[in-house]
CSV table of C-alpha atoms in Angstrom, one decimal:
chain,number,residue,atom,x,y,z
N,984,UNK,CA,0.0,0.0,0.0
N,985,UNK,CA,2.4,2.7,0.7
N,986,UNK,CA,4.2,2.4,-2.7
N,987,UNK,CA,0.9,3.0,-4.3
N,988,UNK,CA,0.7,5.8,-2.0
N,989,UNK,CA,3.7,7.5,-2.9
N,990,UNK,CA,2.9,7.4,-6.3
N,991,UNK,CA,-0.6,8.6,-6.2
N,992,UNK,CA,1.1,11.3,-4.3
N,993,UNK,CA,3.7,11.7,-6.9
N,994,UNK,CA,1.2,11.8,-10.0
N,995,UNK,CA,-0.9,14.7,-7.8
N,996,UNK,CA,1.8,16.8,-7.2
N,997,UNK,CA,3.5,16.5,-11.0
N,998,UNK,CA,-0.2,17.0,-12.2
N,999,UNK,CA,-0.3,20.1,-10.2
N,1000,UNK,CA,2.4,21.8,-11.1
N,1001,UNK,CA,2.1,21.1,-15.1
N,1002,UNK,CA,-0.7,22.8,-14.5
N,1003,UNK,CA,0.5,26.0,-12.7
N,1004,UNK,CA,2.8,26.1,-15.7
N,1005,UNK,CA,0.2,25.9,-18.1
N,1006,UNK,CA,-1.6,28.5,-16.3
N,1007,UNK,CA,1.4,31.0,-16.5
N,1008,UNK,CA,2.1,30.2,-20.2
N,1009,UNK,CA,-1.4,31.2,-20.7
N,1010,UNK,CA,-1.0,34.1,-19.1
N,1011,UNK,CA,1.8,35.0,-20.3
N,1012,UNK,CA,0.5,34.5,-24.1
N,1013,UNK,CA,-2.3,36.5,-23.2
N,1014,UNK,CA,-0.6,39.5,-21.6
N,1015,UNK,CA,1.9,39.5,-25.3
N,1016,UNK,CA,-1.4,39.4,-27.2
N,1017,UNK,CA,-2.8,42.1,-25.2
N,1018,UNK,CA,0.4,44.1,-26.2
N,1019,UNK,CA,0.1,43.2,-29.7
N,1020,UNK,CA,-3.1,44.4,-30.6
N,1021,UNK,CA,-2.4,47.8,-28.7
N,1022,UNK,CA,0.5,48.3,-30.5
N,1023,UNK,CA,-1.6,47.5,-33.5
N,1024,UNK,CA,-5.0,49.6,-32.5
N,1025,UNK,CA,-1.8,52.6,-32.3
N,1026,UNK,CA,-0.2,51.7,-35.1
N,1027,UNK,CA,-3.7,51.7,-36.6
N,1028,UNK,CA,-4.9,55.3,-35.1
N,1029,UNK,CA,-1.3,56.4,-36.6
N,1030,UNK,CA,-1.9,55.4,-40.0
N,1031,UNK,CA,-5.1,56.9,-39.6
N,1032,UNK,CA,-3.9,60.2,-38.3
N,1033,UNK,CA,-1.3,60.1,-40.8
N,1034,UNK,CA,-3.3,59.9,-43.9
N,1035,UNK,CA,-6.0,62.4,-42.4
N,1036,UNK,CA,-2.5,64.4,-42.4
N,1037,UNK,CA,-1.6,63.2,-46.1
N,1038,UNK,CA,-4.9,63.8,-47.6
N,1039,UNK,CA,-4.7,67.6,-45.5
N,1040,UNK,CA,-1.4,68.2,-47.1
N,1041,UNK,CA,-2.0,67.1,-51.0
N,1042,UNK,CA,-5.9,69.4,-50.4
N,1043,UNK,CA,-3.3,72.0,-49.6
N,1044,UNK,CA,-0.7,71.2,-52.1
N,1045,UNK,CA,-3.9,71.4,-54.6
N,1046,UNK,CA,-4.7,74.7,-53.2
N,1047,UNK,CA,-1.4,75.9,-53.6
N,1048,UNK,CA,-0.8,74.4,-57.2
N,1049,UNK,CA,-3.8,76.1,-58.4
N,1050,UNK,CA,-2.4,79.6,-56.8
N,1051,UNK,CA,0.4,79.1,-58.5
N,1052,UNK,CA,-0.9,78.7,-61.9
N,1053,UNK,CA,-2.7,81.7,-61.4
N,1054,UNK,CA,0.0,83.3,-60.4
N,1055,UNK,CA,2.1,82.6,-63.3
N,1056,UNK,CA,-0.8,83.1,-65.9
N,1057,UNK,CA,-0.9,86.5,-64.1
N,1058,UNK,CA,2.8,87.0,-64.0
N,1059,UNK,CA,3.1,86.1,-67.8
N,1060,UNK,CA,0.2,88.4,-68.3
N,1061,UNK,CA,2.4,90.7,-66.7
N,1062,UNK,CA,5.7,89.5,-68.8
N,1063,UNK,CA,4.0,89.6,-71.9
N,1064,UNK,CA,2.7,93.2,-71.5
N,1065,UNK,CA,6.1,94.4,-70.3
N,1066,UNK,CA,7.9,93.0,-73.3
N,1067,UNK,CA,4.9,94.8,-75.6
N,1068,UNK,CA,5.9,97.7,-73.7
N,1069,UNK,CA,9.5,97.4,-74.1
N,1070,UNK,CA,8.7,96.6,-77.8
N,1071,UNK,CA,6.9,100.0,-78.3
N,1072,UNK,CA,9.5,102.0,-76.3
N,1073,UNK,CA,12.3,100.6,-78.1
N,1074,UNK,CA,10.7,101.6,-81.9
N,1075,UNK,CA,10.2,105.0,-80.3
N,1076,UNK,CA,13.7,105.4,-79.3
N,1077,UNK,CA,15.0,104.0,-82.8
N,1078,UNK,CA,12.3,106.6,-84.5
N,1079,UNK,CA,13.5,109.3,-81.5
N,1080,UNK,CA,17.2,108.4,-82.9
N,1081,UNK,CA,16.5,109.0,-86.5
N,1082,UNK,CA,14.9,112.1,-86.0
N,1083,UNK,CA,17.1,113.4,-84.0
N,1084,UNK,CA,20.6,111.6,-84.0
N,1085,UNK,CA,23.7,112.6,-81.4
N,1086,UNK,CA,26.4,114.2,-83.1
N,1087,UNK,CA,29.7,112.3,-84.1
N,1088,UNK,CA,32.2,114.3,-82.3
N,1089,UNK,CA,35.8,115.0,-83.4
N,1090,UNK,CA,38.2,117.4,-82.9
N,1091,UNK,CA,38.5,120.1,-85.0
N,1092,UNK,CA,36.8,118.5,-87.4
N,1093,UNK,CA,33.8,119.3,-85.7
N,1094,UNK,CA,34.1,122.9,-87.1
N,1095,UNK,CA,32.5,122.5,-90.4
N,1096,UNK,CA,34.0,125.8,-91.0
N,1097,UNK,CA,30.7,127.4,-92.4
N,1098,UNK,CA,32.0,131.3,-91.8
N,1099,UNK,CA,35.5,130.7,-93.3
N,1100,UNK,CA,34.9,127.9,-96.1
N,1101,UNK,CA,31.7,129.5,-97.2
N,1102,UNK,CA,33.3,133.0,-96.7
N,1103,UNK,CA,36.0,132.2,-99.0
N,1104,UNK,CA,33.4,130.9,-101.7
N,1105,UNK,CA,31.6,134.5,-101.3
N,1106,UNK,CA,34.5,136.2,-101.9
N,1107,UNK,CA,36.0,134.0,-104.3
N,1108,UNK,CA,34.3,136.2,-107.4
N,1109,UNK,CA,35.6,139.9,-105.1
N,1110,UNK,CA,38.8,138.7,-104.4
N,1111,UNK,CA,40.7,136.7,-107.3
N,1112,UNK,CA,44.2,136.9,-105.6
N,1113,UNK,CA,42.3,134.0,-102.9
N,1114,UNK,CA,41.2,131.9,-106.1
N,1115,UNK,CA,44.4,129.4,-104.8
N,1116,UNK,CA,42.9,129.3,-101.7
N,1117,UNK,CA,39.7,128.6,-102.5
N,1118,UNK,CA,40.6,125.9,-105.1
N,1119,UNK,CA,42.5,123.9,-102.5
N,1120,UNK,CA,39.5,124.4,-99.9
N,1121,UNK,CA,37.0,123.0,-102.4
N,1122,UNK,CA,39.6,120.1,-103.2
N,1123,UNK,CA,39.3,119.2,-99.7
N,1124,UNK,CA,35.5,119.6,-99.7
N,1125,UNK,CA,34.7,117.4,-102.8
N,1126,UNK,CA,37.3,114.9,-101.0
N,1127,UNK,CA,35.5,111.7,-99.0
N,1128,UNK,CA,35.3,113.6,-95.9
N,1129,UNK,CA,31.8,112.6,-94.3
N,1130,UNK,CA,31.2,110.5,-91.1
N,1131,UNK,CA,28.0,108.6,-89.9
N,1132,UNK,CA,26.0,110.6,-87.4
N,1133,UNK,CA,22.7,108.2,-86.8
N,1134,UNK,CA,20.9,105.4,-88.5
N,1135,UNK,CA,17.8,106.9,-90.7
N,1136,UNK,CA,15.7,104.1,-91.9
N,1137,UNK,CA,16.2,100.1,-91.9
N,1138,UNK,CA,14.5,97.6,-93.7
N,1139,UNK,CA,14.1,94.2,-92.9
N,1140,UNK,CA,14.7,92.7,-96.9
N,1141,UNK,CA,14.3,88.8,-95.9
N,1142,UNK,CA,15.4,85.5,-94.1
N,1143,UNK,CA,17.4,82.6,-96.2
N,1144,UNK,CA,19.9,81.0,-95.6
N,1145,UNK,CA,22.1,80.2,-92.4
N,1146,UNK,CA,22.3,82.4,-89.2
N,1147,UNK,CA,25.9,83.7,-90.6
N,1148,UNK,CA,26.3,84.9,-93.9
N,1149,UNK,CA,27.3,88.3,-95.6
N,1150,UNK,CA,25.6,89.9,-98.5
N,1151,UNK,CA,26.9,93.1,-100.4
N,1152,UNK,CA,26.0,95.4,-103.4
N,1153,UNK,CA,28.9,96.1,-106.1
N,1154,UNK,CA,29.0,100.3,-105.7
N,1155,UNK,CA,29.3,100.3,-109.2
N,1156,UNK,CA,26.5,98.3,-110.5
N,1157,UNK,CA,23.2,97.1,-109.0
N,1158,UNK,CA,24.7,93.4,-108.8
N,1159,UNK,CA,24.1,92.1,-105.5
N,1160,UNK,CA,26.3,89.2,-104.6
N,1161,UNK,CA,25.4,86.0,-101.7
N,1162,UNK,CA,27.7,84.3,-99.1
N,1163,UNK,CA,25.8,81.7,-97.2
N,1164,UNK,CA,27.3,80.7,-94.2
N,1165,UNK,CA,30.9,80.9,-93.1
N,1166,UNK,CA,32.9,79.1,-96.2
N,1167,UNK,CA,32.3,77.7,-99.7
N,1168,UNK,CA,33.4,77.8,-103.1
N,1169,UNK,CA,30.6,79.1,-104.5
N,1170,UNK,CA,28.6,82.8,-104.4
N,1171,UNK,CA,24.8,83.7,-105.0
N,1172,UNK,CA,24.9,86.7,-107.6
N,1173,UNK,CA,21.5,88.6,-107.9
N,1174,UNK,CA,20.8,91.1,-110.7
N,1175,UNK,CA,19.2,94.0,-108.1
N,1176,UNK,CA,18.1,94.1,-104.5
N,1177,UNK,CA,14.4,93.8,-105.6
N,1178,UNK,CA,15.1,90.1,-107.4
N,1179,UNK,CA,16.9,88.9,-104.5
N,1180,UNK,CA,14.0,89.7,-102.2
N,1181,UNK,CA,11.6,88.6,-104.8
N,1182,UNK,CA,13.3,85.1,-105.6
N,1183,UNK,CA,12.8,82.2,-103.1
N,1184,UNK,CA,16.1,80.9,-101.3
N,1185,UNK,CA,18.5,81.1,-104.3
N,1186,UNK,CA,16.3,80.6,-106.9
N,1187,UNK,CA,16.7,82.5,-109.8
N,1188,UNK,CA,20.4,83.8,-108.9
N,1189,UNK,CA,24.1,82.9,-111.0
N,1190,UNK,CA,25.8,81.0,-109.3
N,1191,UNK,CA,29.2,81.3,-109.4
N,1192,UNK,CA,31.6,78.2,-108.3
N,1193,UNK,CA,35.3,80.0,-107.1
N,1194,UNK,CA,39.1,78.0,-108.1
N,1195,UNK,CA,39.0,77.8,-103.9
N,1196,UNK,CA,36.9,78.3,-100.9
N,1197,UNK,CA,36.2,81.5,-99.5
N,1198,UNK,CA,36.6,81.8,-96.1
N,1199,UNK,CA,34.1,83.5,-93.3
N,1200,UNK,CA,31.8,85.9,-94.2
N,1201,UNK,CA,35.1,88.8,-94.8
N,1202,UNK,CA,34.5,89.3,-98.9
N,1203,UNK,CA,34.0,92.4,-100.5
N,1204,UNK,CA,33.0,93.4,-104.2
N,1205,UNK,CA,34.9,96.6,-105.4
N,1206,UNK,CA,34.7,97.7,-109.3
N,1207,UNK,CA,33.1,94.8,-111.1
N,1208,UNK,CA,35.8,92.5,-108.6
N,1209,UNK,CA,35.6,89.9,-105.5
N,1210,UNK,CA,38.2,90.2,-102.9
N,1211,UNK,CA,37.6,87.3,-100.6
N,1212,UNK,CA,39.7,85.6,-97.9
N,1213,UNK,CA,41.0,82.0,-98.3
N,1214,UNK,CA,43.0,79.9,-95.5
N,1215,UNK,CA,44.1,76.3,-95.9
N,1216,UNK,CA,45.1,74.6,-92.8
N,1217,UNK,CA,48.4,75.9,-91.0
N,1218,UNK,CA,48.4,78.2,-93.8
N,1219,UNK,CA,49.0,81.8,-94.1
N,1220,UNK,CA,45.7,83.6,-95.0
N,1221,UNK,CA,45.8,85.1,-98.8
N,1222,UNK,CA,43.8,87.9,-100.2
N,1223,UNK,CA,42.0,86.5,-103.6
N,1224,UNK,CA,40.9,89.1,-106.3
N,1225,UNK,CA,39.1,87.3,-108.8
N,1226,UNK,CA,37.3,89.0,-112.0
N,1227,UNK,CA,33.4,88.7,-111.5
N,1228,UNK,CA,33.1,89.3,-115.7
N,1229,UNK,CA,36.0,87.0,-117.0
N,1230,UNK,CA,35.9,84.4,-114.0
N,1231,UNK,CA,39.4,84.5,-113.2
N,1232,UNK,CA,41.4,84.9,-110.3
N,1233,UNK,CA,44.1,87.7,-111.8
N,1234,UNK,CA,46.1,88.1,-108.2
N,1235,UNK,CA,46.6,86.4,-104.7
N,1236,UNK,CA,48.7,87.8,-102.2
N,1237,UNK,CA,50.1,86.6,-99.0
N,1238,UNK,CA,49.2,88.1,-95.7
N,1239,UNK,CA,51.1,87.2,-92.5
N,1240,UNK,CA,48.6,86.7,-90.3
N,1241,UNK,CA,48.1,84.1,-87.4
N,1242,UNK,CA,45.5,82.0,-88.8
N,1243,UNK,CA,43.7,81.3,-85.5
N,1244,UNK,CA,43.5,85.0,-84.4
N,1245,UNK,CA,40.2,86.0,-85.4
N,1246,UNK,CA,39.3,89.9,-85.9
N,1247,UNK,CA,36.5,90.0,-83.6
N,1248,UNK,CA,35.8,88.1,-80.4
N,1249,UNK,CA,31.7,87.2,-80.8
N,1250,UNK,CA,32.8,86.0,-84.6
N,1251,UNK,CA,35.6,83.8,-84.0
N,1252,UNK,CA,35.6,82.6,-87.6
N,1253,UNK,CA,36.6,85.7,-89.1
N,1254,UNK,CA,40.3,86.0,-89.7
N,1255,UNK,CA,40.6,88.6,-91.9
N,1256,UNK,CA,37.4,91.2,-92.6
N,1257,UNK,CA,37.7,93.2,-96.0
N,1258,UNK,CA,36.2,96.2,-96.6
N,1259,UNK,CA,35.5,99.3,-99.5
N,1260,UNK,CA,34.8,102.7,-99.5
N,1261,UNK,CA,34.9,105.8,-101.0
N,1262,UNK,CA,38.8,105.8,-100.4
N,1263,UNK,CA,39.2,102.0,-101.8
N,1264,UNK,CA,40.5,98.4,-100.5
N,1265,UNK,CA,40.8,97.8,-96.8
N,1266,UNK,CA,41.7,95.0,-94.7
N,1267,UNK,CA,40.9,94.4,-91.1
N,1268,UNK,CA,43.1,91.7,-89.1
N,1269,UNK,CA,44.5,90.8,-85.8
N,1270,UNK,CA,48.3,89.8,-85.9
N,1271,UNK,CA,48.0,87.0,-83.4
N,1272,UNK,CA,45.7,85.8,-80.9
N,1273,UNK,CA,47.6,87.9,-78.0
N,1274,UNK,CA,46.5,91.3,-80.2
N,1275,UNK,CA,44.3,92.9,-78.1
N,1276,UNK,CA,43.3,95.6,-81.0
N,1277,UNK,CA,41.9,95.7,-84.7
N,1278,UNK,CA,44.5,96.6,-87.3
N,1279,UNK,CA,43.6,98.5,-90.5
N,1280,UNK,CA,45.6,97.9,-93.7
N,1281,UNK,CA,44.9,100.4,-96.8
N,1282,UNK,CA,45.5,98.1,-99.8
N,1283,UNK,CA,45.9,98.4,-103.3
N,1284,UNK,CA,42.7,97.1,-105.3
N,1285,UNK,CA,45.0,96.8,-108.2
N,1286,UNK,CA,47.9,94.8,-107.3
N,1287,UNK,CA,46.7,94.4,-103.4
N,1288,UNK,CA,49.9,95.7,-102.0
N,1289,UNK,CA,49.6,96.8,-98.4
N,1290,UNK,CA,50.3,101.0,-98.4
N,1291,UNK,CA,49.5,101.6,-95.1
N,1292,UNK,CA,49.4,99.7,-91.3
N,1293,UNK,CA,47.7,101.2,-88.5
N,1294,UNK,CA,46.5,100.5,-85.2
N,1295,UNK,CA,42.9,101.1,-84.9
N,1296,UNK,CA,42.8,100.9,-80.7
N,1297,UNK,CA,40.1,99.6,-80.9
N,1298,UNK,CA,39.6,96.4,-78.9
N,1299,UNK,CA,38.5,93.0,-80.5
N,1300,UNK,CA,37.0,92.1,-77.6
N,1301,UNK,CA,33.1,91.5,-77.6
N,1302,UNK,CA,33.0,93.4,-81.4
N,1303,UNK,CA,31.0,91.5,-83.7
N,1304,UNK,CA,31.7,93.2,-87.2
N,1305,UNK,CA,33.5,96.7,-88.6
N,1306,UNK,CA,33.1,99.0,-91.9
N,1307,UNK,CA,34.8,101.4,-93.3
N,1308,UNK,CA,33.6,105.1,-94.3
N,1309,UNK,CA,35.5,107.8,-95.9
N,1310,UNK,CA,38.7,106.2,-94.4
N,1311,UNK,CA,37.3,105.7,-90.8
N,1312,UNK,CA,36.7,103.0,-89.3
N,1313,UNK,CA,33.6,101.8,-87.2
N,1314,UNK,CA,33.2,98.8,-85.2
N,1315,UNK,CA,30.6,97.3,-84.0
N,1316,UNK,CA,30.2,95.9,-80.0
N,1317,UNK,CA,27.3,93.1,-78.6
N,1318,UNK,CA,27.4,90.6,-76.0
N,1319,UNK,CA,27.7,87.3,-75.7
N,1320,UNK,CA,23.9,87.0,-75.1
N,1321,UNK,CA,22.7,89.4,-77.7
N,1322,UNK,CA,21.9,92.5,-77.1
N,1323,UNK,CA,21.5,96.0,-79.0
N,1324,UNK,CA,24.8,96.4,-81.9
N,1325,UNK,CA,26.3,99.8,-80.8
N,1326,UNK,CA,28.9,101.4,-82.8
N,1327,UNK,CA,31.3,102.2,-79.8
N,1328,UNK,CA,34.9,102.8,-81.1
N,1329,UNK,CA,35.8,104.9,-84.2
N,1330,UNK,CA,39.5,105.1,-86.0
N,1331,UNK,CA,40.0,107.7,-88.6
N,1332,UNK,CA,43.2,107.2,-90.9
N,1333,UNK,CA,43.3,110.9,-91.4
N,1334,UNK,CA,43.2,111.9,-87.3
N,1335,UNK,CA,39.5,113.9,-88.2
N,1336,UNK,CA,37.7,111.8,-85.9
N,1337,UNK,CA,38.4,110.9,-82.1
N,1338,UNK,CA,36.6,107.6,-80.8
N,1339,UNK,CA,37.0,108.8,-77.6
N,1340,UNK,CA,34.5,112.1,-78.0
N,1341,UNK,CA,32.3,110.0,-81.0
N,1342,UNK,CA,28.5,109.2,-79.1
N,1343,UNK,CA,27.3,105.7,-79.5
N,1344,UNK,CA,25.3,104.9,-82.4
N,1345,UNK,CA,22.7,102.4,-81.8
N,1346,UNK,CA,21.6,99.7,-84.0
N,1347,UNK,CA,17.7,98.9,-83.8
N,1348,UNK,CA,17.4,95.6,-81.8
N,1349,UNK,CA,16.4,92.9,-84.0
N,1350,UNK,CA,17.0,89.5,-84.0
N,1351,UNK,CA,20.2,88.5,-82.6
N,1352,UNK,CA,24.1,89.9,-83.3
N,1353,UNK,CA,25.8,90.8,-86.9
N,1354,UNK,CA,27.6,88.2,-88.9
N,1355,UNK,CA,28.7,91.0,-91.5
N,1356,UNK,CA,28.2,94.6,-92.1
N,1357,UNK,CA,29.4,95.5,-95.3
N,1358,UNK,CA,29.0,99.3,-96.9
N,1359,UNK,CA,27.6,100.9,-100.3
N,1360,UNK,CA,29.4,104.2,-100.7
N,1361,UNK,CA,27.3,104.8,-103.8
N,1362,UNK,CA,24.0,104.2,-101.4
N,1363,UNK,CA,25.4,105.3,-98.2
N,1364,UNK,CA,23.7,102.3,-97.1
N,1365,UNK,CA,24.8,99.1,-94.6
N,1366,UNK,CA,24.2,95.4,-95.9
N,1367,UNK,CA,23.9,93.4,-92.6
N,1368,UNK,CA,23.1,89.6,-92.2
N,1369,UNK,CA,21.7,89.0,-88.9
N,1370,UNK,CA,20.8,85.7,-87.7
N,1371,UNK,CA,19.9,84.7,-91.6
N,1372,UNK,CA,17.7,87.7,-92.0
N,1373,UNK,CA,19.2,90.2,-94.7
N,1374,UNK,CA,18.6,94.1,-93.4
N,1375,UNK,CA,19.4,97.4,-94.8
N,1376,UNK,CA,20.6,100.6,-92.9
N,1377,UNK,CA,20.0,103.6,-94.0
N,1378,UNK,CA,23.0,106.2,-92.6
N,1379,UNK,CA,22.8,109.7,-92.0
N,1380,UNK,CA,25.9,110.9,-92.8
N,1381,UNK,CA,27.5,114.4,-92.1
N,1382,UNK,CA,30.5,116.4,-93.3
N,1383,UNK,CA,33.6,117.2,-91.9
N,1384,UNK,CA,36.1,119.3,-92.8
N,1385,UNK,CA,39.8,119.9,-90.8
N,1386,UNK,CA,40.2,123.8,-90.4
């Protein structure tokens, strides 16, 4: 009996405790599910609170968006009528300008001598002993002695072509001759102004295939001739003249130039920039790329001998283009982002006109900066090519006279 004792005993008491074990694990599970689903009925109220928050912040974001679209319709409602504005006070200035253009300064050739040169003509017929006089101050008069003092008129011809170019009129004839872009072998020739703005692209024109490739938009057309720049690779640059009626090249010459320095800083292309005028053949160059200034050469048309160097001063730094007039020089300033042309620094051969004193001369604001400006001394007009459209300047020009 007392074995089965004990174990009866034995069996109560392990039954007893399994199940205070039990009991704790239970408990113990519960208490962790208990956890659990607050963490979760937070988490829950979180995610709640949270999107409540989200869909708060996109109403707002909404809200915000659509202020900001009125905003910038009212803002480019605003931009547009500022630019209309700007427009309008920009073509008053430019008529304001040719109605009433600064004067080109100089030093004594500002006098335009009217009491002595005029008196001398009045007492030319009293006074015969003063006829030498008098004949050397006409020679002087009737000599190219006239400067630009504002832009009159311009006239917007057309758009063909690339955004560089250059297009010029032969003083002599009404032959108007085509450069697209910055170098080719062959030329546009148009018989007049009105059939070039009459003919689509280049249809309708002579075209006329050069022995070589011209290069940059430099050329000029002087007495039924073409003077035009070519540069080979690590070549010196040479002047071509080449006959326009024969179609032949009757001289080259040689001109030791650096053939990376280009003339002017916003057309980097242009080595060497030829230019004619009442006075003949001009070249402007840069001798090397550590030039700061534009140098003039006076050439010979006929055999295109160099007569005369000089140092313009003026910096090739932001100028986009130059031309010559009655021996002085003009050249033409921008910025890299284009702005207004401005004439800004003058060089007269004959000492008549000082840059320094000279007003800026304005160019109407167009499209974008000059590729070319190339002068008619029979017209007194400019030929410009700017961004591929072809415009014409009118000049108002004004005498000087040294005393």
């Amino acid at each position: 009996m007392k074995p089965v004792f004990l174990l009866f005993v034995s069996t109560f008491w392990t039954l007893t405790g399994a199940q205070y074990y039990y009991q704790g694990l239970m408990d113990y599970l519960d208490n962790r599910l208990l956890a659990i689903e607050d963490h979760m009925q937070l988490w829950h109220d979180q995610s709640r609170r949270y999107h409540t928050e989200l869909l708060d912040f996109k109403k707002r974001t909404a809200e915000a968006m659509d202020g900001l679209r009125n905003d910038h319709g009212t803002i480019l409602e605003d931009l547009t009528g500022a630019g209309v504005r700007v427009d309008r006070v920009e073509r008053e200035m430019d008529f304001v300008e040719t109605q009433t253009s600064p004067r080109a300064c100089a030093n004594k050739a500002d006098k335009v001598v009217e009491q002595e040169a005029w008196g001398l003509q009045e007492s030319r017929g009293e006074e015969e002993e003063e006829g030498g006089d008098w004949e050397e101050l006409q020679s002087r008069v009737s000599d190219c002695v006239e400067i630009i003092s504002g832009i009159r008129s311009v006239k917007i011809l057309k758009r063909v072509g690339s955004p560089k170019g250059m297009w010029t009129r032969d003083p002599r004839s009404s032959k108007v001759y085509v450069f697209n872009g910055t170098s080719g072998d062959t030329i546009h020739q148009f018989d007049s102004v009105r059939d070039f703005s009459r003919s689509p692209d280049a249809i309708g024109s002579r075209q006329i295939r050069l022995p070589s490739d011209w290069t940059s938009p430099g050329s000029a057309v002087y007495n039924g001739y073409l003077y035009y720049v070519e540069q080979e690779e690590d070549m010196d640059v040479q002047v071509v003249k080449y006959d326009l009626m024969s179609g032949s090249v009757t001289d080259i010459a040689m001109f030791p130039v650096e053939s990376q320095a280009s003339v002017y800083s916003l057309n980097p292309e242009i080595v060497a920039d030829l230019a004619a005028d009442d006075e003949g053949l001009w070249l402007l160059y840069a001798m090397s790329d550590s030039e700061p200034n534009i140098n003039l050469a006076k050439m010979d048309p006929t055999t295109l001998d160099i007569e005369q160097i000089w140092d313009t001063r003026c910096p090739r730094e932001n100028a986009e283009a130059a031309f010559v007039v009655c021996g002085t020089v003009y050249v033409v300033y921008n910025t890299r982002l284009a702005s207004r042309s401005r004439i800004q620094c003058l060089f007269d051969v004959n000492d008549m006109v000082v840059s320094e004193e000279a007003p800026l001369i304005y160019f109407p604001r167009r499209y974008g900066a000059h590729a070319s400006l190339k002068y008619n001394p029979e017209e007194k007009q400019l030929y410009g090519w700017d961004d591929g459209y072809q415009i014409i300047y009118r000049l108002t020009m004004k005498r000087k006279l040294l005393v």
